Amino acid sequence: MTATRFEELIRLLVEQDVEFVLVGGLAATVHGSAYLTYDVDVSYGRSTTNVEKLCRALVPVHPTLRGAPSGLPFRLDPPTVAAGLNFTLATNLGALDLLGEMQPFGSYERVAEHSERIELFGRSVQVLKLEALIEAKRAAGRRKDLLMIPELEALLELRKPTTD
């Protein structure tokens, strides 16, 4: 598996003006988590225009379905994305997960309501807020997500103003 080049994947999405929210492990890292992540997870807008921008951004990095049998025909194009929802991709820049819906929030629009704009790699990026990230990790319920929650809650606690 190719080591994920986080900055370059984010740059591709930002340069094509794709509507997305950074979620998952990289969002946790942005908020101060020490956990390592190996992919970029984004919630993406499913409007026709945004799906076209998303596909245009990713075609140059040759996306394939991660974990699918070798040689399985796949093309990331607007009809494919419109017919699907969530995609786990391998690209020339590493692993990328596209989430058309995400628990516990649902669509991109609902995820975006729980995000904030943060400077990342010199670009302004929508990132899931720490409180919402904790909710999402809890809703996912996977062992790796549940293990992150105590650290994320500690980071949230550190942000609270202290009273003397």
mmCIF file of C-alpha atoms in Angstrom:
data_model
loop_
_atom_site.group_PDB
_atom_site.id
_atom_site.type_symbol
_atom_site.label_atom_id
_atom_site.label_comp_id
_atom_site.label_asym_id
_atom_site.label_seq_id
_atom_site.Cartn_x
_atom_site.Cartn_y
_atom_site.Cartn_z
ATOM 1 C CA MET A 1 0.000 0.000 0.000
ATOM 2 C CA THR A 2 1.235 3.472 -0.900
ATOM 3 C CA ALA A 3 1.965 5.790 2.036
ATOM 4 C CA THR A 4 -0.773 8.403 2.014
ATOM 5 C CA ARG A 5 0.300 11.874 0.958
ATOM 6 C CA PHE A 6 -2.257 13.793 2.998
ATOM 7 C CA GLU A 7 -1.303 17.275 1.876
ATOM 8 C CA GLU A 8 -1.500 16.405 -1.817
ATOM 9 C CA LEU A 9 -4.910 14.723 -1.511
ATOM 10 C CA ILE A 10 -6.316 17.719 0.371
ATOM 11 C CA ARG A 11 -4.775 20.088 -2.206
ATOM 12 C CA LEU A 12 -6.492 18.248 -5.088
ATOM 13 C CA LEU A 13 -9.897 18.580 -3.435
ATOM 14 C CA VAL A 14 -9.425 22.231 -2.458
ATOM 15 C CA GLU A 15 -8.089 23.268 -5.867
ATOM 16 C CA GLN A 16 -11.161 21.811 -7.595
ATOM 17 C CA ASP A 17 -13.400 23.587 -5.049
ATOM 18 C CA VAL A 18 -14.942 20.285 -3.902
ATOM 19 C CA GLU A 19 -17.446 20.612 -1.050
ATOM 20 C CA PHE A 20 -16.118 18.271 1.642
ATOM 21 C CA VAL A 21 -15.579 17.978 5.373
ATOM 22 C CA LEU A 22 -12.486 16.267 6.715
ATOM 23 C CA VAL A 23 -13.558 13.544 9.160
ATOM 24 C CA GLY A 24 -11.896 10.487 10.721
ATOM 25 C CA GLY A 25 -8.303 10.049 11.799
ATOM 26 C CA LEU A 26 -6.834 13.062 10.030
ATOM 27 C CA ALA A 27 -9.521 15.268 11.598
ATOM 28 C CA ALA A 28 -8.513 13.811 14.978
ATOM 29 C CA THR A 29 -4.871 14.657 14.230
ATOM 30 C CA VAL A 30 -5.857 18.226 13.332
ATOM 31 C CA HIS A 31 -7.485 18.468 16.775
ATOM 32 C CA GLY A 32 -4.309 17.232 18.491
ATOM 33 C CA SER A 33 -4.665 13.451 18.580
ATOM 34 C CA ALA A 34 -1.492 11.382 18.714
ATOM 35 C CA TYR A 35 -3.124 8.403 16.966
ATOM 36 C CA LEU A 36 -1.699 7.560 13.560
ATOM 37 C CA THR A 37 -3.944 7.407 10.540
ATOM 38 C CA TYR A 38 -3.230 5.930 7.157
ATOM 39 C CA ASP A 39 -6.013 7.405 5.056
ATOM 40 C CA VAL A 40 -7.977 10.557 4.386
ATOM 41 C CA ASP A 41 -11.691 10.363 5.214
ATOM 42 C CA VAL A 42 -14.037 12.983 3.799
ATOM 43 C CA SER A 43 -17.762 13.542 3.793
ATOM 44 C CA TYR A 44 -18.596 14.941 0.354
ATOM 45 C CA GLY A 45 -21.526 16.862 -1.100
ATOM 46 C CA ARG A 46 -23.657 14.806 -3.479
ATOM 47 C CA SER A 47 -24.902 17.587 -5.743
ATOM 48 C CA THR A 48 -24.316 16.949 -9.446
ATOM 49 C CA THR A 49 -21.860 19.842 -9.646
ATOM 50 C CA ASN A 50 -19.883 18.717 -6.607
ATOM 51 C CA VAL A 51 -19.699 15.085 -7.765
ATOM 52 C CA GLU A 52 -18.319 16.324 -11.097
ATOM 53 C CA LYS A 53 -15.677 18.405 -9.263
ATOM 54 C CA LEU A 54 -14.798 15.451 -7.030
ATOM 55 C CA CYS A 55 -14.307 13.124 -9.989
ATOM 56 C CA ARG A 56 -12.307 15.746 -11.894
ATOM 57 C CA ALA A 57 -10.046 16.200 -8.847
ATOM 58 C CA LEU A 58 -9.389 12.479 -8.414
ATOM 59 C CA VAL A 59 -9.083 11.154 -11.980
ATOM 60 C CA PRO A 60 -5.382 12.190 -12.205
ATOM 61 C CA VAL A 61 -4.505 9.977 -9.186
ATOM 62 C CA HIS A 62 -6.109 6.856 -10.697
ATOM 63 C CA PRO A 63 -8.585 5.820 -7.981
ATOM 64 C CA THR A 64 -9.412 2.128 -7.611
ATOM 65 C CA LEU A 65 -11.573 0.328 -5.080
ATOM 66 C CA ARG A 66 -9.416 -0.536 -2.073
ATOM 67 C CA GLY A 67 -9.708 -4.171 -1.089
ATOM 68 C CA ALA A 68 -11.515 -5.179 -4.296
ATOM 69 C CA PRO A 69 -10.214 -8.054 -6.405
ATOM 70 C CA SER A 70 -7.456 -7.060 -8.801
ATOM 71 C CA GLY A 71 -8.792 -6.348 -12.265
ATOM 72 C CA LEU A 72 -12.313 -5.534 -11.106
ATOM 73 C CA PRO A 73 -13.555 -2.884 -13.530
ATOM 74 C CA PHE A 74 -14.083 0.455 -11.809
ATOM 75 C CA ARG A 75 -14.139 4.033 -12.988
ATOM 76 C CA LEU A 76 -14.698 6.954 -10.631
ATOM 77 C CA ASP A 77 -17.021 9.097 -12.696
ATOM 78 C CA PRO A 78 -20.212 11.056 -11.934
ATOM 79 C CA PRO A 79 -22.640 8.211 -12.823
ATOM 80 C CA THR A 80 -20.709 5.760 -10.610
ATOM 81 C CA VAL A 81 -20.568 8.173 -7.669
ATOM 82 C CA ALA A 82 -24.246 9.081 -8.109
ATOM 83 C CA ALA A 83 -25.176 5.374 -8.081
ATOM 84 C CA GLY A 84 -23.085 4.678 -4.978
ATOM 85 C CA LEU A 85 -22.617 6.388 -1.644
ATOM 86 C CA ASN A 86 -19.445 5.476 0.250
ATOM 87 C CA PHE A 87 -16.214 4.527 -1.510
ATOM 88 C CA THR A 88 -12.935 3.225 -0.063
ATOM 89 C CA LEU A 89 -10.299 4.109 -2.624
ATOM 90 C CA ALA A 90 -6.655 3.470 -3.288
ATOM 91 C CA THR A 91 -4.994 6.259 -5.282
ATOM 92 C CA ASN A 92 -1.488 7.118 -6.446
ATOM 93 C CA LEU A 93 -1.392 9.410 -3.388
ATOM 94 C CA GLY A 94 -2.640 6.791 -0.911
ATOM 95 C CA ALA A 95 -5.902 5.763 0.708
ATOM 96 C CA LEU A 96 -9.003 7.955 0.500
ATOM 97 C CA ASP A 97 -12.466 7.202 1.875
ATOM 98 C CA LEU A 98 -15.401 9.113 0.385
ATOM 99 C CA LEU A 99 -18.465 9.192 2.620
ATOM 100 C CA GLY A 100 -21.749 10.260 1.046
ATOM 101 C CA GLU A 101 -23.350 9.666 4.438
ATOM 102 C CA MET A 102 -21.834 9.343 7.874
ATOM 103 C CA GLN A 103 -23.210 8.155 11.201
ATOM 104 C CA PRO A 104 -24.654 9.677 13.313
ATOM 105 C CA PHE A 105 -25.223 12.769 11.161
ATOM 106 C CA GLY A 106 -26.237 11.510 7.719
ATOM 107 C CA SER A 107 -25.592 13.581 4.592
ATOM 108 C CA TYR A 108 -22.748 15.985 3.893
ATOM 109 C CA GLU A 109 -25.011 18.943 4.632
ATOM 110 C CA ARG A 110 -25.671 17.631 8.147
ATOM 111 C CA VAL A 111 -21.973 16.819 8.660
ATOM 112 C CA ALA A 112 -21.060 20.342 7.515
ATOM 113 C CA GLU A 113 -23.311 21.775 10.250
ATOM 114 C CA HIS A 114 -20.921 20.152 12.754
ATOM 115 C CA SER A 115 -17.712 21.392 11.153
ATOM 116 C CA GLU A 116 -15.408 24.372 11.428
ATOM 117 C CA ARG A 117 -12.959 25.972 9.018
ATOM 118 C CA ILE A 118 -9.334 25.234 9.956
ATOM 119 C CA GLU A 119 -6.058 26.101 8.246
ATOM 120 C CA LEU A 120 -4.434 22.836 7.105
ATOM 121 C CA PHE A 121 -1.387 22.587 4.857
ATOM 122 C CA GLY A 122 -1.780 26.292 4.087
ATOM 123 C CA ARG A 123 -5.375 25.842 2.930
ATOM 124 C CA SER A 124 -8.712 26.578 4.561
ATOM 125 C CA VAL A 125 -10.498 23.239 5.088
ATOM 126 C CA GLN A 126 -13.808 22.275 6.705
ATOM 127 C CA VAL A 127 -13.022 19.848 9.560
ATOM 128 C CA LEU A 128 -15.475 18.006 11.775
ATOM 129 C CA LYS A 129 -15.569 19.694 15.197
ATOM 130 C CA LEU A 130 -14.012 17.767 18.057
ATOM 131 C CA GLU A 131 -17.351 17.210 19.834
ATOM 132 C CA ALA A 132 -18.878 15.848 16.630
ATOM 133 C CA LEU A 133 -15.830 13.687 15.952
ATOM 134 C CA ILE A 134 -16.323 12.050 19.361
ATOM 135 C CA GLU A 135 -19.991 11.409 18.476
ATOM 136 C CA ALA A 136 -18.981 9.918 15.121
ATOM 137 C CA LYS A 137 -16.344 7.649 16.674
ATOM 138 C CA ARG A 138 -18.880 6.455 19.256
ATOM 139 C CA ALA A 139 -21.500 5.829 16.525
ATOM 140 C CA ALA A 140 -19.021 3.884 14.382
ATOM 141 C CA GLY A 141 -18.442 1.562 17.324
ATOM 142 C CA ARG A 142 -15.345 -0.062 15.858
ATOM 143 C CA ARG A 143 -12.641 -1.001 18.344
ATOM 144 C CA LYS A 144 -10.124 1.427 16.806
ATOM 145 C CA ASP A 145 -12.665 4.267 17.051
ATOM 146 C CA LEU A 146 -13.676 3.458 20.620
ATOM 147 C CA LEU A 147 -10.004 3.422 21.670
ATOM 148 C CA MET A 148 -9.621 7.014 20.440
ATOM 149 C CA ILE A 149 -12.531 8.439 22.420
ATOM 150 C CA PRO A 150 -10.765 8.882 25.805
ATOM 151 C CA GLU A 151 -7.963 10.865 24.163
ATOM 152 C CA LEU A 152 -10.403 12.987 22.153
ATOM 153 C CA GLU A 153 -12.445 13.669 25.304
ATOM 154 C CA ALA A 154 -9.239 14.699 27.119
ATOM 155 C CA LEU A 155 -8.418 17.093 24.263
ATOM 156 C CA LEU A 156 -11.934 18.532 24.540
ATOM 157 C CA GLU A 157 -11.495 18.970 28.299
ATOM 158 C CA LEU A 158 -8.210 20.823 27.748
ATOM 159 C CA ARG A 159 -10.035 23.364 25.569
ATOM 160 C CA LYS A 160 -12.458 24.333 28.314
ATOM 161 C CA PRO A 161 -11.669 27.644 29.976
ATOM 162 C CA THR A 162 -10.250 27.289 33.458
ATOM 163 C CA THR A 163 -11.811 29.085 36.397
ATOM 164 C CA ASP A 164 -9.660 30.188 39.273
#
